[in-house]
């Protein structure tokens, strides 16, 4: 048996750890921000029928341009962000937004190039940076994990990155990022501004998405995912809205036929039911706000969240409390931020199970 260190692995991968949220079979899994409500039966039936129809042509390669899916995604975003006026040429999709991000860094990052990120943020951003040999530079946030326009401009001037990464709302803190900050970042750099909007659907109703900033900004890239709002984490569908020239750049690095015919059929079917899926998003937002409202009575405080999870603080020993909850079959996330843990909003029953187990865990400072 040899070890990884003995192999001629690339220098910038030496000593790194893979993405590693524990995957455990538990009664209440609230650790990776999945949509706990699942896909409703009528939507599932439509998806199954669409996959069955796609199977009849499965001996052929899929549409390399996933045209119908891009049209469906443009229609969905235009409905949500009236006036965005997106065309299918401005949409791209891949196996999860993680693959979209990897393709962006393959095309626009790489050796000698850098991205500016603002930890604590989504760990995959820096992991994909390593995988593509792109330098990851750490920016400083303001108090309460916010990023003001002045701060983003200052950090861009200080670090001169090729790509600015903003996670809006931010994972794992739930913090919103104002459109004024995104505009200021755009105006302060000659490079790209990438906005990860994985949780956009969970923002307060009426909050504008960065998609509305796209007209006239050819260096702005906005990614979304079906993993969260559409309860599609297992299907792997993420997407990007950007200038058609950006999409052309991604065509240079994608593997041919990267989106299977089954994935395309499933996603198009799910998007037909966006109204029903978004109604469930409202239920999840209620459970999120319930967590924030009930934490103080237990001795903790949650940060304001525009996503489907809550980061909460006031823990004596976060890892000990994480373990106490796991002993009760409730799995949440310890991201190593001192004094804090993160919990995904669940169904009403799951959220109750979490709050009850937390009350018994007695872990407040
Ligand atoms: C969950 C999440 C994603 C989703 O990734 P997929 O590959 O689409 O499943 C992307 N960005 C952030 C910040 C996330 O939290």
Coordinates of C-alpha atoms and ligand atoms in Angstrom, one line a residue:
X1 CA 0.0 0.0 0.0
X2 CA 1.3 3.4 -0.9
X3 CA 0.1 6.7 0.5
X4 CA -1.0 9.8 -1.3
X5 CA 2.3 11.6 -0.2
X6 CA 4.3 9.0 -2.1
X7 CA 2.5 9.7 -5.4
X8 CA 3.6 12.3 -7.9
X9 CA 0.5 14.4 -7.2
X10 CA 0.5 18.1 -8.2
X11 CA 2.3 20.2 -5.6
X12 CA -0.8 22.4 -4.9
X13 CA -2.8 19.4 -3.9
X14 CA -0.3 18.1 -1.4
X15 CA -1.6 18.1 2.2
X16 CA -5.2 19.1 1.2
X17 CA -8.4 17.4 2.4
X18 CA -11.4 16.6 0.2
X19 CA -14.8 18.1 0.8
X20 CA -16.0 16.1 3.7
X21 CA -19.4 16.9 5.2
X22 CA -20.1 13.6 7.1
X23 CA -22.7 11.4 5.3
X24 CA -24.5 9.5 8.1
X25 CA -27.8 7.8 8.1
X26 CA -29.8 9.6 10.8
X27 CA -33.4 10.2 11.7
X28 CA -33.0 14.0 11.3
X29 CA -30.4 15.1 8.7
X30 CA -30.0 18.9 8.8
X31 CA -26.3 19.2 8.0
X32 CA -25.9 20.0 4.3
X33 CA -28.7 22.5 3.5
X34 CA -30.8 20.0 1.5
X35 CA -34.4 20.7 0.9
X36 CA -36.0 18.5 3.5
X37 CA -39.4 18.7 2.0
X38 CA -38.6 16.5 -1.0
X39 CA -40.3 16.5 -4.4
X40 CA -44.2 16.4 -4.3
X41 CA -45.8 13.3 -5.7
X42 CA -47.4 15.0 -8.7
X43 CA -44.1 16.6 -9.7
X44 CA -42.3 13.2 -9.2
X45 CA -44.8 11.6 -11.5
X46 CA -44.2 14.1 -14.2
X47 CA -40.4 13.7 -13.8
X48 CA -40.7 9.9 -14.0
X49 CA -42.8 10.1 -17.2
X50 CA -40.2 12.5 -18.8
X51 CA -37.3 10.2 -17.9
X52 CA -39.2 7.3 -19.3
X53 CA -39.7 9.2 -22.6
X54 CA -36.0 10.1 -22.7
X55 CA -35.0 6.4 -22.2
X56 CA -36.4 5.6 -25.6
X57 CA -33.6 7.6 -27.1
X58 CA -30.9 6.7 -24.6
X59 CA -28.8 5.0 -27.2
X60 CA -28.1 8.4 -28.7
X61 CA -25.9 11.1 -27.2
X62 CA -27.9 13.8 -25.5
X63 CA -28.4 17.3 -26.9
X64 CA -24.9 18.7 -26.3
X65 CA -26.5 22.2 -26.0
X66 CA -29.3 21.1 -23.7
X67 CA -31.4 23.7 -25.6
X68 CA -34.8 22.9 -24.0
X69 CA -33.3 23.0 -20.5
X70 CA -31.6 26.4 -21.2
X71 CA -35.0 27.8 -22.5
X72 CA -36.7 26.5 -19.4
X73 CA -34.1 28.0 -17.1
X74 CA -34.3 31.4 -18.9
X75 CA -38.1 31.3 -18.5
X76 CA -37.9 30.5 -14.8
X77 CA -35.4 33.4 -14.1
X78 CA -37.4 35.8 -16.2
X79 CA -40.6 35.0 -14.3
X80 CA -38.8 35.5 -11.0
X81 CA -36.7 38.6 -12.0
X82 CA -39.1 40.5 -14.2
X83 CA -37.2 42.7 -16.6
X84 CA -34.1 40.5 -16.6
X85 CA -34.9 39.7 -20.2
X86 CA -32.6 36.7 -20.3
X87 CA -32.4 34.6 -23.5
X88 CA -31.4 30.9 -23.6
X89 CA -28.0 32.0 -25.0
X90 CA -27.3 33.5 -21.6
X91 CA -27.9 30.3 -19.7
X92 CA -25.6 27.4 -19.0
X93 CA -26.0 24.3 -16.9
X94 CA -23.9 21.5 -15.5
X95 CA -23.9 18.6 -13.0
X96 CA -24.5 20.9 -10.0
X97 CA -23.3 24.5 -9.6
X98 CA -20.0 23.0 -8.4
X99 CA -19.3 21.8 -11.9
X100 CA -20.3 25.2 -13.3
X101 CA -17.8 26.8 -10.9
X102 CA -15.1 24.4 -12.0
X103 CA -15.8 25.2 -15.7
X104 CA -15.6 28.9 -14.9
X105 CA -12.2 28.4 -13.3
X106 CA -11.0 26.2 -16.1
X107 CA -11.8 29.0 -18.5
X108 CA -11.0 32.1 -16.5
X109 CA -8.8 30.9 -13.6
X110 CA -5.8 28.6 -13.6
X111 CA -2.1 28.9 -13.0
X112 CA -1.0 32.5 -12.4
X113 CA -4.5 33.7 -11.8
X114 CA -6.4 34.4 -8.6
X115 CA -9.8 34.6 -7.0
X116 CA -10.7 36.8 -4.1
X117 CA -13.2 35.1 -1.7
X118 CA -14.6 36.2 1.7
X119 CA -14.4 33.5 4.3
X120 CA -16.2 32.1 6.2
X121 CA -17.9 31.1 3.0
X122 CA -18.7 28.0 0.9
X123 CA -15.7 25.6 1.2
X124 CA -16.0 24.3 -2.3
X125 CA -14.9 27.7 -3.7
X126 CA -11.4 27.3 -2.4
X127 CA -11.4 23.5 -3.1
X128 CA -12.3 24.1 -6.8
X129 CA -9.6 26.8 -6.9
X130 CA -7.0 24.3 -5.8
X131 CA -8.3 21.7 -8.3
X132 CA -7.8 24.2 -11.1
X133 CA -4.5 25.6 -9.8
X134 CA -6.1 29.0 -9.2
X135 CA -4.8 31.0 -6.2
X136 CA -7.4 31.7 -3.5
X137 CA -7.0 35.1 -1.8
X138 CA -8.8 35.8 1.5
X139 CA -10.7 39.1 1.8
X140 CA -11.8 40.6 5.1
X141 CA -15.5 41.0 5.9
X142 CA -17.2 43.7 8.1
X143 CA -18.8 43.0 11.4
X144 CA -21.6 40.4 11.5
X145 CA -20.1 38.8 8.3
X146 CA -21.4 41.6 6.1
X147 CA -19.6 43.1 3.1
X148 CA -20.2 46.8 2.4
X149 CA -19.5 48.4 -1.0
X150 CA -16.6 50.2 0.6
X151 CA -15.1 47.0 2.0
X152 CA -15.4 45.1 -1.3
X153 CA -13.7 48.0 -3.2
X154 CA -10.9 48.2 -0.6
X155 CA -10.3 44.4 -0.8
X156 CA -10.2 44.4 -4.6
X157 CA -7.8 47.3 -4.6
X158 CA -5.6 45.5 -2.0
X159 CA -5.5 42.1 -3.8
X160 CA -6.1 42.8 -7.5
X161 CA -7.8 39.4 -8.2
X162 CA -8.8 38.1 -11.6
X163 CA -12.2 37.0 -10.3
X164 CA -14.2 38.2 -7.3
X165 CA -16.3 35.5 -5.6
X166 CA -19.4 36.6 -3.7
X167 CA -21.8 34.1 -2.1
X168 CA -25.2 35.8 -1.8
X169 CA -26.8 34.8 0.5
X170 CA -23.6 33.5 2.1
X171 CA -23.1 30.0 3.2
X172 CA -22.5 29.2 6.2
X173 CA -23.6 32.5 7.7
X174 CA -26.9 33.2 5.8
X175 CA -25.8 36.8 5.4
X176 CA -27.2 38.8 2.5
X177 CA -25.0 40.7 0.0
X178 CA -26.6 43.9 -1.2
X179 CA -26.8 44.6 -5.0
X180 CA -24.9 47.8 -4.2
X181 CA -21.9 45.7 -3.0
X182 CA -22.0 43.6 -6.2
X183 CA -22.2 46.8 -8.4
X184 CA -19.3 48.3 -6.5
X185 CA -17.2 45.2 -7.0
X186 CA -18.0 45.2 -10.7
X187 CA -17.0 48.8 -11.1
X188 CA -13.8 48.3 -9.0
X189 CA -12.3 45.4 -11.1
X190 CA -11.5 44.8 -14.7
X191 CA -11.8 41.1 -13.9
X192 CA -14.9 38.9 -13.5
X193 CA -17.4 39.1 -10.6
X194 CA -19.0 35.7 -9.8
X195 CA -22.0 35.6 -7.6
X196 CA -23.1 32.3 -6.1
X197 CA -26.8 32.5 -5.6
X198 CA -27.5 28.9 -4.5
X199 CA -30.0 30.2 -1.9
X200 CA -31.6 33.1 -3.8
X201 CA -35.1 31.6 -3.6
X202 CA -34.9 31.8 0.2
X203 CA -34.3 35.5 0.3
X204 CA -37.2 37.7 1.6
X205 CA -40.0 37.9 -1.0
X206 CA -39.3 40.8 -3.4
X207 CA -35.5 40.9 -2.8
X208 CA -33.9 41.4 -6.2
X209 CA -31.4 38.9 -7.5
X210 CA -28.0 39.7 -9.0
X211 CA -29.6 38.4 -12.2
X212 CA -31.2 41.9 -12.5
X213 CA -27.7 43.5 -12.8
X214 CA -26.8 41.4 -15.8
X215 CA -27.9 43.8 -18.6
X216 CA -24.8 45.8 -19.7
X217 CA -22.4 43.9 -17.4
X218 CA -20.6 41.3 -19.5
X219 CA -18.1 40.4 -16.7
X220 CA -20.8 39.5 -14.2
X221 CA -21.7 35.8 -13.7
X222 CA -24.5 34.6 -11.5
X223 CA -24.9 30.9 -10.6
X224 CA -27.9 29.1 -9.2
X225 CA -28.7 25.5 -8.3
X226 CA -31.7 23.2 -8.4
X227 CA -30.2 21.4 -5.3
X228 CA -31.9 23.6 -2.7
X229 CA -35.1 25.3 -3.8
X230 CA -36.1 22.5 -6.2
X231 CA -35.2 19.7 -3.8
X232 CA -32.9 18.3 -6.6
X233 CA -29.6 17.7 -4.7
X234 CA -29.5 14.1 -5.9
X235 CA -30.1 14.9 -9.5
X236 CA -27.1 17.3 -9.8
X237 CA -28.3 20.4 -11.8
X238 CA -26.7 23.8 -11.3
X239 CA -26.8 26.7 -13.8
X240 CA -25.3 30.0 -14.7
X241 CA -26.7 33.3 -16.2
X242 CA -24.2 35.5 -17.9
X243 CA -23.3 37.2 -21.2
X244 CA -23.4 34.8 -24.2
X245 CA -19.7 35.3 -24.7
X246 CA -19.1 33.9 -21.2
X247 CA -21.2 30.9 -22.1
X248 CA -19.0 30.5 -25.3
X249 CA -15.9 30.4 -23.0
X250 CA -17.4 27.5 -21.0
X251 CA -18.1 25.5 -24.2
X252 CA -14.3 25.4 -24.6
X253 CA -13.7 23.5 -21.4
X254 CA -16.9 21.4 -20.8
X255 CA -16.7 17.7 -21.6
X256 CA -18.9 17.0 -24.6
X257 CA -22.4 15.7 -23.6
X258 CA -21.7 16.5 -19.9
X259 CA -25.4 16.7 -19.0
X260 CA -27.1 13.3 -19.5
X261 CA -30.4 13.0 -21.3
X262 CA -31.9 11.8 -18.1
X263 CA -30.7 14.8 -16.2
X264 CA -32.0 17.2 -18.8
X265 CA -35.4 15.5 -19.0
X266 CA -35.7 15.5 -15.2
X267 CA -34.8 19.2 -14.8
X268 CA -37.1 20.4 -17.6
X269 CA -40.0 18.5 -15.9
X270 CA -39.2 19.9 -12.5
X271 CA -39.1 23.4 -13.8
X272 CA -42.6 23.0 -15.2
X273 CA -43.7 22.9 -11.5
X274 CA -41.7 25.9 -10.2
X275 CA -44.8 27.5 -8.5
X276 CA -45.4 24.3 -6.5
X277 CA -41.7 24.0 -5.6
X278 CA -41.5 27.7 -4.5
X279 CA -44.6 27.3 -2.3
X280 CA -42.6 24.7 -0.3
X281 CA -39.7 27.2 -0.1
X282 CA -42.1 29.5 1.8
X283 CA -42.7 26.7 4.4
X284 CA -39.0 26.2 4.8
X285 CA -38.5 29.9 5.4
X286 CA -41.1 29.7 8.1
X287 CA -39.1 27.0 9.9
X288 CA -35.9 28.9 9.5
X289 CA -37.5 32.0 11.1
X290 CA -38.9 29.8 13.8
X291 CA -35.4 28.5 14.7
X292 CA -34.1 32.1 14.9
X293 CA -37.1 33.1 17.1
X294 CA -36.8 30.1 19.4
X295 CA -33.0 30.0 19.9
X296 CA -32.7 32.9 22.5
X297 CA -34.9 31.0 25.0
X298 CA -32.4 28.2 24.8
X299 CA -29.5 30.5 25.5
X300 CA -28.3 30.9 21.8
X301 CA -28.6 33.5 19.1
X302 CA -28.9 33.0 15.4
X303 CA -27.7 35.3 12.7
X304 CA -30.2 36.8 10.4
X305 CA -30.5 34.3 7.5
X306 CA -31.7 34.8 3.9
X307 CA -31.0 31.1 3.2
X308 CA -32.5 27.7 4.3
X309 CA -30.2 27.4 7.3
X310 CA -29.2 29.2 10.5
X311 CA -25.7 29.8 11.9
X312 CA -26.1 30.2 15.7
X313 CA -23.7 31.1 18.4
X314 CA -23.3 31.1 22.2
X315 CA -22.0 27.5 22.4
X316 CA -19.5 26.5 25.2
X317 CA -18.2 23.6 23.1
X318 CA -19.7 23.4 19.6
X319 CA -18.3 20.0 18.9
X320 CA -19.6 18.5 22.2
X321 CA -23.1 19.8 21.4
X322 CA -22.9 18.6 17.8
X323 CA -22.1 15.1 19.3
X324 CA -24.9 15.3 21.8
X325 CA -27.4 16.0 19.0
X326 CA -25.9 13.2 16.9
X327 CA -26.4 10.8 19.9
X328 CA -30.1 11.7 19.5
X329 CA -30.0 11.0 15.7
X330 CA -30.0 14.7 14.8
X331 CA -27.2 15.7 12.5
X332 CA -26.2 19.3 12.0
X333 CA -22.9 21.0 10.9
X334 CA -19.8 22.1 12.8
X335 CA -17.8 24.3 10.4
X336 CA -15.1 25.1 12.9
X337 CA -16.3 28.7 13.4
X338 CA -15.6 29.3 17.1
X339 CA -18.7 29.1 19.4
X340 CA -21.1 28.3 16.5
X341 CA -23.0 25.5 14.7
X342 CA -25.1 25.6 11.6
X343 CA -28.5 23.9 11.2
X344 CA -30.6 23.5 8.0
X345 CA -34.3 24.4 8.4
X346 CA -36.3 21.1 8.2
X347 CA -39.9 20.1 8.1
X348 CA -41.9 21.2 11.1
X349 CA -41.3 17.9 12.8
X350 CA -37.6 17.8 12.1
X351 CA -37.2 21.4 13.3
X352 CA -39.0 20.5 16.5
X353 CA -36.8 17.4 16.9
X354 CA -33.7 19.7 16.5
X355 CA -35.0 22.3 19.0
X356 CA -36.0 19.7 21.6
X357 CA -32.6 17.9 21.3
X358 CA -30.8 21.2 21.5
X359 CA -32.7 22.1 24.7
X360 CA -31.6 18.8 26.3
X361 CA -28.0 19.2 25.2
X362 CA -27.4 22.1 27.6
X363 CA -24.5 23.5 25.7
X364 CA -25.0 27.3 26.1
X365 CA -22.1 29.4 27.4
Ligands
LIG1 C1 -25.3 24.0 -1.7 C2 -24.5 25.0 -2.4 C3 -24.3 24.9 -3.8 C4 -24.9 23.8 -4.5 O1 -24.0 23.1 -5.2 P1 -24.5 22.0 -6.3 O2 -23.3 21.5 -6.9 O3 -25.4 22.8 -7.2 O4 -25.3 21.0 -5.5 C5 -23.5 25.9 -4.4 N1 -23.1 27.0 -3.7 C6 -23.3 27.1 -2.4 C7 -22.8 28.3 -1.7 C8 -24.0 26.1 -1.7 O5 -24.2 26.2 -0.4

